[in-house]
Short mmCIF file of C-alpha atoms in Angstrom, two decimals:
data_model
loop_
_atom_site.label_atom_id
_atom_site.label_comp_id
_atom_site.label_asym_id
_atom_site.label_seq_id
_atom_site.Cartn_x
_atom_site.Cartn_y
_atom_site.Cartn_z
CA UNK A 1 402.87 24.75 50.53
CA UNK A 2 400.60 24.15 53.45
CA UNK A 3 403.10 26.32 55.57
CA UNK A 4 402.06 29.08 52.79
CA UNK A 5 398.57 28.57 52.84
CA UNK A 6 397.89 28.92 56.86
CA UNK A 7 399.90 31.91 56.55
CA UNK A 8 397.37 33.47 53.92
CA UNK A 9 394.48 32.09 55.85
CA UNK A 10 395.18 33.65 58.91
CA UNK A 11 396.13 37.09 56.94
CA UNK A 12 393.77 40.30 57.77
CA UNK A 13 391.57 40.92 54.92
CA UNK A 14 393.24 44.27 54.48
CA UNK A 15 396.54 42.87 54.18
CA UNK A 16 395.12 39.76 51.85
CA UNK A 17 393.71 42.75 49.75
CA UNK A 18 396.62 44.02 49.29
CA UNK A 19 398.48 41.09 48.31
CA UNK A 20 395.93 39.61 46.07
CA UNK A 21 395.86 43.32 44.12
CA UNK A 22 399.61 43.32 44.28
CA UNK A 23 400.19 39.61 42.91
CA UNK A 24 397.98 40.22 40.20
CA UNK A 25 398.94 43.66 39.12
CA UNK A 26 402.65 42.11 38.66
CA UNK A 27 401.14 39.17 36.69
CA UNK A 28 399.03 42.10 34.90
CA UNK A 29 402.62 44.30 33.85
CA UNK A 30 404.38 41.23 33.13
CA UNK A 31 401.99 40.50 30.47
CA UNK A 32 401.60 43.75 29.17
CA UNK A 33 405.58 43.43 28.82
CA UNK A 34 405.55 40.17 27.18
CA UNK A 35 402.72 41.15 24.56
CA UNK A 36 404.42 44.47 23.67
CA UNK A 37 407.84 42.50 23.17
CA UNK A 38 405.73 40.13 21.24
CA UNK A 39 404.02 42.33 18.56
CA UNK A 40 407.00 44.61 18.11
CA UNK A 41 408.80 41.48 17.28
CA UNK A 42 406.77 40.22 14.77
CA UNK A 43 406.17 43.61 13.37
CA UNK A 44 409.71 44.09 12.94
CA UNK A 45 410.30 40.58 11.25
CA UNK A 46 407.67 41.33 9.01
CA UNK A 47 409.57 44.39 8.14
CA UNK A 48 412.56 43.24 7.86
CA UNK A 49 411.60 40.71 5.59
CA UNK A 50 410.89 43.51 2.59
CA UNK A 51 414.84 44.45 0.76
CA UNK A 52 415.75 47.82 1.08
CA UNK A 53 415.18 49.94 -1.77
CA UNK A 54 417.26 52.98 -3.46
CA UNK A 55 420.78 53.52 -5.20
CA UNK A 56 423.51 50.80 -3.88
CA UNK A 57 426.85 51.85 -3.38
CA UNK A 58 430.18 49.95 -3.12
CA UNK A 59 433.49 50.28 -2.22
CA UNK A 60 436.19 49.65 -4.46
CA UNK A 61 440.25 49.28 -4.08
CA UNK A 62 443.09 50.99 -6.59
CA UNK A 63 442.07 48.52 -9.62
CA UNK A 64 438.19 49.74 -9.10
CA UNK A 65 437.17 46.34 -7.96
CA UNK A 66 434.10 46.44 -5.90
CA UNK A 67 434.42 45.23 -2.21
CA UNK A 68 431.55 43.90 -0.62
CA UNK A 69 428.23 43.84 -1.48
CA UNK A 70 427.78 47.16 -1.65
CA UNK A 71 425.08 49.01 0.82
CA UNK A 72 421.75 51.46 0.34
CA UNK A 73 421.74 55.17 0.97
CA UNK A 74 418.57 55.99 2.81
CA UNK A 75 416.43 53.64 5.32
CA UNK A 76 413.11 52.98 2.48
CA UNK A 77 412.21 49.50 1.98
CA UNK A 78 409.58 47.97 -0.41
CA UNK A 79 406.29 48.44 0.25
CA UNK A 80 404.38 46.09 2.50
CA UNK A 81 401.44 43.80 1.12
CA UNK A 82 397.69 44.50 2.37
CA UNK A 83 397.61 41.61 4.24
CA UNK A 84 401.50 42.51 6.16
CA UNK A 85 400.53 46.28 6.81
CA UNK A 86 397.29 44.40 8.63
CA UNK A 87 399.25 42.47 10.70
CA UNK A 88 401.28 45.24 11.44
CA UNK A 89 398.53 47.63 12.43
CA UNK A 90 396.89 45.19 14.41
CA UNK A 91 400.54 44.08 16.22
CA UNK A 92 401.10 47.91 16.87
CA UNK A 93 397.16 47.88 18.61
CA UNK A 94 397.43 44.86 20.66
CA UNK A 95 399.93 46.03 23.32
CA UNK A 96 397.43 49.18 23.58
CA UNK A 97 394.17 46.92 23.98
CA UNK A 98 396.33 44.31 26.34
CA UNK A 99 397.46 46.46 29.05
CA UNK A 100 393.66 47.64 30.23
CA UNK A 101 392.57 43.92 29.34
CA UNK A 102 395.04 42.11 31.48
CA UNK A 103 394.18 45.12 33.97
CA UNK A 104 390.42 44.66 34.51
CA UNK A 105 390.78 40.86 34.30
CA UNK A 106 393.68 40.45 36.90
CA UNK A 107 391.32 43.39 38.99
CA UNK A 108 388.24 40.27 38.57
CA UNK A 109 390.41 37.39 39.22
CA UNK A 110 392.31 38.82 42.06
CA UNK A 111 388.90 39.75 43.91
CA UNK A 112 387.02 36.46 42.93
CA UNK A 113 390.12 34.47 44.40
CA UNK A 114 389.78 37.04 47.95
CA UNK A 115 386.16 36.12 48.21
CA UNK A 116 386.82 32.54 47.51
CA UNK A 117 389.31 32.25 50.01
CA UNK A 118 388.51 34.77 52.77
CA UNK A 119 384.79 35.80 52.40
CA UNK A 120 382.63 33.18 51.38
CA UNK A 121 383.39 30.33 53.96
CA UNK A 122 382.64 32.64 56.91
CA UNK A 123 379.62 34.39 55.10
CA UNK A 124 378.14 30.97 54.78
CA UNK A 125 378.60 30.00 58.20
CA UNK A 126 377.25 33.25 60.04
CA UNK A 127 374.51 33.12 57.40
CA UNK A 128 373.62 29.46 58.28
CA UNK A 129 374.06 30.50 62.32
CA UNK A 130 371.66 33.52 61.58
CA UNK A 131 368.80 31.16 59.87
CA UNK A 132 369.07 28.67 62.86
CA UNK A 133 368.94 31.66 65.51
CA UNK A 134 365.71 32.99 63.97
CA UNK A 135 364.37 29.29 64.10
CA UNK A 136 365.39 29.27 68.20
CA UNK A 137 367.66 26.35 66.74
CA UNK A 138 370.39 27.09 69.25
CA UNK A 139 372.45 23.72 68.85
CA UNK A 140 375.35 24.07 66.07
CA UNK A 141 378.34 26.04 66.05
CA UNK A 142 380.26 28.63 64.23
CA UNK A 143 383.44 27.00 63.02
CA UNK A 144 385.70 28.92 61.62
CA UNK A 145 389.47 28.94 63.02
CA UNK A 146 391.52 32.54 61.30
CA UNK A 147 392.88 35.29 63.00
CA UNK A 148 391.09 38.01 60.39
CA UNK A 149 388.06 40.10 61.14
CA UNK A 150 385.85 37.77 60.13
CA UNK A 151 387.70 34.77 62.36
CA UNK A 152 387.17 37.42 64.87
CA UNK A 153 383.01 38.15 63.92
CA UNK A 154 382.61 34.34 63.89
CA UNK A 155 383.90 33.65 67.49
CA UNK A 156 381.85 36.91 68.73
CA UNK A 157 378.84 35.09 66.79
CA UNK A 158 380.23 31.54 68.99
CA UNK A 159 380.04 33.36 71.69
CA UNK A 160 376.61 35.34 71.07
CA UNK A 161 375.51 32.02 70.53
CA UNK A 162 376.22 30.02 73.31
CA UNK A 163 375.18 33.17 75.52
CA UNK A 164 371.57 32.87 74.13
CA UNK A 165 371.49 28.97 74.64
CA UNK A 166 372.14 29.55 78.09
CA UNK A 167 369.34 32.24 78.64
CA UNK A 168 367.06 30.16 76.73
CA UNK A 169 367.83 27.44 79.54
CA UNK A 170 367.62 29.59 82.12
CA UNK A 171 364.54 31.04 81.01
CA UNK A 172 362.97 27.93 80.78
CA UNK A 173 363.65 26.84 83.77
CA UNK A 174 362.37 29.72 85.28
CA UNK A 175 359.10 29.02 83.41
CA UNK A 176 358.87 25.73 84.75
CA UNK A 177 359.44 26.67 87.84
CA UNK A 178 356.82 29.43 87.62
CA UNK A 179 354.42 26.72 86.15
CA UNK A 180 354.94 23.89 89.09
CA UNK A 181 354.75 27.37 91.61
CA UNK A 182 351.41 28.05 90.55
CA UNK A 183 350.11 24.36 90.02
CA UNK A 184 351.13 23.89 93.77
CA UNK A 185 349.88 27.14 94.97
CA UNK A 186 346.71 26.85 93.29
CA UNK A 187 345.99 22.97 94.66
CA UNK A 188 346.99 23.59 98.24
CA UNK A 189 344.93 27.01 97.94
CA UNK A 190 341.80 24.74 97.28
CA UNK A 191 341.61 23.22 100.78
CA UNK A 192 341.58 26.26 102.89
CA UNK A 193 338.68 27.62 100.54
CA UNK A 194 336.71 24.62 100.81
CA UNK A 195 337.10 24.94 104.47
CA UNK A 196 336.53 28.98 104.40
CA UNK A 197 333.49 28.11 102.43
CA UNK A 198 331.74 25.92 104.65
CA UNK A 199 331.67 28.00 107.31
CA UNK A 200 330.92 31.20 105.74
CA UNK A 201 327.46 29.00 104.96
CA UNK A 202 326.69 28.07 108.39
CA UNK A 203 327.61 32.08 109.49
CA UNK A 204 325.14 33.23 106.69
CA UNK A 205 322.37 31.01 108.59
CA UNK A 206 322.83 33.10 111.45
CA UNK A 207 320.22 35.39 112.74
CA UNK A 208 322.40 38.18 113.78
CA UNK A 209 322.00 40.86 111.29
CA UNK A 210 325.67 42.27 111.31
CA UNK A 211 327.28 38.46 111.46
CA UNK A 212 325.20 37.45 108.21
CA UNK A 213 326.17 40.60 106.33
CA UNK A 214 329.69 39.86 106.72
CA UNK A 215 329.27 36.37 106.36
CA UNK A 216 327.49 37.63 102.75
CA UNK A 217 330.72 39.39 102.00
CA UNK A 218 333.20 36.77 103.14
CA UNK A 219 331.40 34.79 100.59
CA UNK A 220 331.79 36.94 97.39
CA UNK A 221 335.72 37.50 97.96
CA UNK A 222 335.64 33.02 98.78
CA UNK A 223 334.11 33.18 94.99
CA UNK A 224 336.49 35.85 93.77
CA UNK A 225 339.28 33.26 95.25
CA UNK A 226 337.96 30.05 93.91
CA UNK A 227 337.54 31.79 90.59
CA UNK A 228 341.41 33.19 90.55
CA UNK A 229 342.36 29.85 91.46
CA UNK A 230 340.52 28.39 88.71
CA UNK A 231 341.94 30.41 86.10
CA UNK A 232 345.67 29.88 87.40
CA UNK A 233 344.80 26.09 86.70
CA UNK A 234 343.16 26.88 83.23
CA UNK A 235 345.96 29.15 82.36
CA UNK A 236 348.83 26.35 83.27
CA UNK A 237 346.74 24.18 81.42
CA UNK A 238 346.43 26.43 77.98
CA UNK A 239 350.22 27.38 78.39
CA UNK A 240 351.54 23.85 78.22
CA UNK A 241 348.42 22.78 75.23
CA UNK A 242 349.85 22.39 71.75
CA UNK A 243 347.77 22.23 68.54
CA UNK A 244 346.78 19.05 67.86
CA UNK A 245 346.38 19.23 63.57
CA UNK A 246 343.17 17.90 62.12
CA UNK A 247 341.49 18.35 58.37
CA UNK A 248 338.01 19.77 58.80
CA UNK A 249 335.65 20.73 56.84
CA UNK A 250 336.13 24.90 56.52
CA UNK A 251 332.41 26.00 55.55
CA UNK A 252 331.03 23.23 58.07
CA UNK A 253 333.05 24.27 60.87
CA UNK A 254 332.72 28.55 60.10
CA UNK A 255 329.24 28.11 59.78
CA UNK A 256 328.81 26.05 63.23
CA UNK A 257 330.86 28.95 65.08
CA UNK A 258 328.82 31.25 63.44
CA UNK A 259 325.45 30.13 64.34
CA UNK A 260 326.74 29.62 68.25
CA UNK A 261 328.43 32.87 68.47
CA UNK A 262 325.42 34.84 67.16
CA UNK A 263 322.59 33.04 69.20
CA UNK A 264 325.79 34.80 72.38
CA UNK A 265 325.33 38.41 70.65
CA UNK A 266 321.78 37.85 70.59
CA UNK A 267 321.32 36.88 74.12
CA UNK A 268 323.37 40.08 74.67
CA UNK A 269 321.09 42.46 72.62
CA UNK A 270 324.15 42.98 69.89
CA UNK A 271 323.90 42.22 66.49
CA UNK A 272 326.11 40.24 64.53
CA UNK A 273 327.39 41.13 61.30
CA UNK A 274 329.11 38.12 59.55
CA UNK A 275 331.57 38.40 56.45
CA UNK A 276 333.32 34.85 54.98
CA UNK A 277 335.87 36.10 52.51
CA UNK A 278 337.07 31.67 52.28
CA UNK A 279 337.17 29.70 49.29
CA UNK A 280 338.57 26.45 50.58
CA UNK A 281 336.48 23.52 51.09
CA UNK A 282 339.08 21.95 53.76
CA UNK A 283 341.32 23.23 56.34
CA UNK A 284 344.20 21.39 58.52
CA UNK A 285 343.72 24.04 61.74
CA UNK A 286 343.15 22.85 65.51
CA UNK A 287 339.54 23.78 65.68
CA UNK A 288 339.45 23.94 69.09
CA UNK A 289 342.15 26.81 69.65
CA UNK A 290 340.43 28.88 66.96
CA UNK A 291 336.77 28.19 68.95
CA UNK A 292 338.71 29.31 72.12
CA UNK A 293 340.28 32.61 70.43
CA UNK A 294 336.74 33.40 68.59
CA UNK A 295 334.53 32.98 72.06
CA UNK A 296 337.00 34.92 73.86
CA UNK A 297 337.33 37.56 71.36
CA UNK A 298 333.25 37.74 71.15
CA UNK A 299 332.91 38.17 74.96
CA UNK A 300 335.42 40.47 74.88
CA UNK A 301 333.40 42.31 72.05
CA UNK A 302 330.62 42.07 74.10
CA UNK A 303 331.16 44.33 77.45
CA UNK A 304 332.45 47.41 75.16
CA UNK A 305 330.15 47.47 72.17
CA UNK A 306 327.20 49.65 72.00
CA UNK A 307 325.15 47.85 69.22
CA UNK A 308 327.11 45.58 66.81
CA UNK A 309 329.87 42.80 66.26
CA UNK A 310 331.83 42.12 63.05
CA UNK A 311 332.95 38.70 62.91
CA UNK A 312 335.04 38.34 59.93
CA UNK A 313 336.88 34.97 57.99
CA UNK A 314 339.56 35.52 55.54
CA UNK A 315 342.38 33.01 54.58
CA UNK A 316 346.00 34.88 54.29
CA UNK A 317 349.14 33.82 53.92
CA UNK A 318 348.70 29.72 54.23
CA UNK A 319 346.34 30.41 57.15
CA UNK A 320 343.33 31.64 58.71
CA UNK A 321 342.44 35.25 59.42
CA UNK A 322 340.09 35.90 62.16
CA UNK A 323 338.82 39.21 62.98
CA UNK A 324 336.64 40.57 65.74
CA UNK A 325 335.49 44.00 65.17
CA UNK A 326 332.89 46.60 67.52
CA UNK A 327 331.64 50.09 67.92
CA UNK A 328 332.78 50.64 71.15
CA UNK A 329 335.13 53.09 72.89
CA UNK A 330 338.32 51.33 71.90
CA UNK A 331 341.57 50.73 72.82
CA UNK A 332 343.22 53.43 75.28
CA UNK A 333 346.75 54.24 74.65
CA UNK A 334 348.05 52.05 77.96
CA UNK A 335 345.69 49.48 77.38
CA UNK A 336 347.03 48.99 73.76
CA UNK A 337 350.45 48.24 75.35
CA UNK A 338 348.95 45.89 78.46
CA UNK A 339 346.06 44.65 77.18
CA UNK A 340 347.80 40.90 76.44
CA UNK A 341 349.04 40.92 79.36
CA UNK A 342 347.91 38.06 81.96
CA UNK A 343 346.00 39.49 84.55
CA UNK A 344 345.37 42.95 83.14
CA UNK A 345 341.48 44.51 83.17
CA UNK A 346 340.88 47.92 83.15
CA UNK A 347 337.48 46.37 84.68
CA UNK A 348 336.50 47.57 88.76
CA UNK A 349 334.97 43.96 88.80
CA UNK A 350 337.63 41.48 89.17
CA UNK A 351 335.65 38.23 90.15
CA UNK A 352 333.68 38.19 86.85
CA UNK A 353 336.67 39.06 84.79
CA UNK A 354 340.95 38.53 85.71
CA UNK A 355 342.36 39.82 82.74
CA UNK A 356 342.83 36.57 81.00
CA UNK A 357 340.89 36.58 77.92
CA UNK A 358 343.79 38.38 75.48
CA UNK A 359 346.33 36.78 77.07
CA UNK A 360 345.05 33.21 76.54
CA UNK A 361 344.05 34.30 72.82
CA UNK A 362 347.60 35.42 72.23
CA UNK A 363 349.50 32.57 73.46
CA UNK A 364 346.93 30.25 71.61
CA UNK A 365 347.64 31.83 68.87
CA UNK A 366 351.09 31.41 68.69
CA UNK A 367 350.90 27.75 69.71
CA UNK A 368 349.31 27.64 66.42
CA UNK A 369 352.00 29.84 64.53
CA UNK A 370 350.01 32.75 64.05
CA UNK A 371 350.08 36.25 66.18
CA UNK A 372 347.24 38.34 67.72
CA UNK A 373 347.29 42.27 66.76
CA UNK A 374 345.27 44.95 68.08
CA UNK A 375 344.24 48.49 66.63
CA UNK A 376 341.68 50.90 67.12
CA UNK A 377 339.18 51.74 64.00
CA UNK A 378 337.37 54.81 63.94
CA UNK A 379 334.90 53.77 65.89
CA UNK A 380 335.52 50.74 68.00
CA UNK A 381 338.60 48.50 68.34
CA UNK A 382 339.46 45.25 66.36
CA UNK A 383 341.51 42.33 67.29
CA UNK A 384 342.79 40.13 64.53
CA UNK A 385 343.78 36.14 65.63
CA UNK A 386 345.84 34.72 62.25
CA UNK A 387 346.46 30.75 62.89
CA UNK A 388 348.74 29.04 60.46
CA UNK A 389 348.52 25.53 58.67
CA UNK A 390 351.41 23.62 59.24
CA UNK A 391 353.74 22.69 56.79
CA UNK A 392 352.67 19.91 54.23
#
């Protein structure tokens, strides 16, 4: 029996198809057989039960004694009780009802049985390996030993899988070794600069005209140095920060970074126009990643609007909607594309700004679960910053 049942396991699913339609449309005729036989048996015992009826005739010898018991001419018979001619209609309609019946129902067994037995084992395990995938949960495995198409999908998926675990560990060992690249690169850069820097303030002491003009200039690109190293050191820092979960108060805490971020616009001649659409008294959010995201997005605001800043609160979807909004020029189409990328500024002055700001937002944002999305309106740009609360 086992012997059988390996043999049907490891079966194509064409060929099981077959064979499970096949089995079942025997078992399907054999019953239509058996219920014909059935009724037309007990129709014709019903029937037969009724005497002939007619003139009898016998057979006699020389002395005109009767032989026998004498027989009917003609094949009548009484006439059948209500209750025997509906048993006999409804034996003559069974074998007409059965044969579909025992049809569709051998048609429903034979394909549950198939799905039972060849489909739903291997569904359930690429379904299971497809949740974990999407949840970068890389460490399981698709077991499922047959030699059918979907034996064969499962080891591809096996194989898919193991594939991805090691370019995940690749990958992140490239990062790492990207992260302790720039960590070194940006400590052993801070020595020479310090030393740079000290004499570019004794040559700017100099009275020589020409010597002190460069020395000027040596000096700005020291700064535009010391500040790149700076924000290779920040941005290590940010990349490796995770949320740290707190309850706050919501209308405290949005009216605090309200108040700061308005007395920025207003020290920048814009004016800030504020819209809370938040009906929670208390939030669990990292309030420091979503003070980072809102200054950054503000200064960002800043340089390209002409007059005013939106600044708008909404909750969404078990977190917190932030939106920065202006009346600028917008988003070109390459910058839409780049603009989150580290380093990138469409800005000629690079020592006041590296390209960071979108960048930083983004990844803090997705620290925190959410995403950062950029469109254009029609006037302006806006940037939306959703952080999620973590599960309860």
């Amino acid at each position: 029996m086992d012997k059988i049942k390996q043999i049907l396991h490891q079966l194509s699913l064409r060929k099981s198809l077959v064979l499970y339609v096949s089995v079942f449309a025997v078992i399907a005729l054999v019953l239509s057989i058996g219920t014909s036989l059935l009724c037309n048996n007990a129709t014709s015992n019903i029937k037969n039960s009724y005497p002939p009826t007619g003139e009898k005739y016998y057979l006699t010898n020389e002395n005109g004694e009767q032989l026998g018991e004498g027989t009917y001419i003609g094949g009548e018979t009484s006439p059948l009780s209500m209750l025997d001619e509906r048993l006999v209609s409804i034996y003559e309609l069974v074998p007409i009802i059965a044969t579909p019946l025992y049809s569709a129902l051998s048609i429903i067994i034979a394909a549950l049985l198939f799905y039972k037995n060849k489909l739903r084992k291997p569904l359930l395990a690429l379904r299971a390996a497809s949740e974990k995938i999407t949840t970068s949960d890389l460490n399981f495995t698709v077991d499922y030993s047959s030699e059918d198409e979907l034996g064969q999908l499962c080891a591809s998926f096996e194989i898919m899988r193991i594939t991805l675990a090691n370019n995940f560990s690749e990958m992140w060992r490239q990062v790492e070794e990207r992260k302790q690249l720039n960590a070194a690169f940006a400590h052993d850069l801070r020595t020479p600069l310090t030393v740079l820097k000290g004499y570019d303030e004794m040559l700017q002491t100099s009275n020589d005209a020409i010597t002190k003009e460069i020395a000027i200039t040596m000096g700005k690109q020291i700064f535009r140095l010391e500040r790149y190293v700076d924000s290779m050191s920040r941005l290590q820092r940010l990349e490796d920060a995770q949320p740290e979960y707190r309850e706050i108060s919501l209308p405290e805490f949005l009216y605090s970074l309200a108040e700061n971020v308005d007395m920025l616009c207003s020290q920048n001649g814009k004016q800030l126009l504020l819209q809370k659409n938040t009906t929670s008294m208390s939030f669990i959010v990292d309030r420091s990643f979503i003070s980072q995201v809102s200054y950054n997005l503000i200064s960002n605001a800043l340089r390209y609007a002409v007059s005013t800043i939106t600044l708008t609160f909404e909750e969404k979807h078990n977190g917190l909607l932030l939106s920065v909004s202006d009346d600028g020029k917008g988003f070109g189409k390459n910058t839409m594309q780049q603009a989150t990328n580290p380093y990138f500024t469409e800005e000629k002055n690079h020592s006041e700004h590296f390209g960071l700001g979108l960048y930083l937002c983004k990844m803090l944002c997705e620290h925190h679960g959410g995403y950062l999305k950029l469109e254009n309106l029609s006037v302006g740009a806006k940037v939306m910053a959703f952080f999620k609360t973590p599960p309860l």
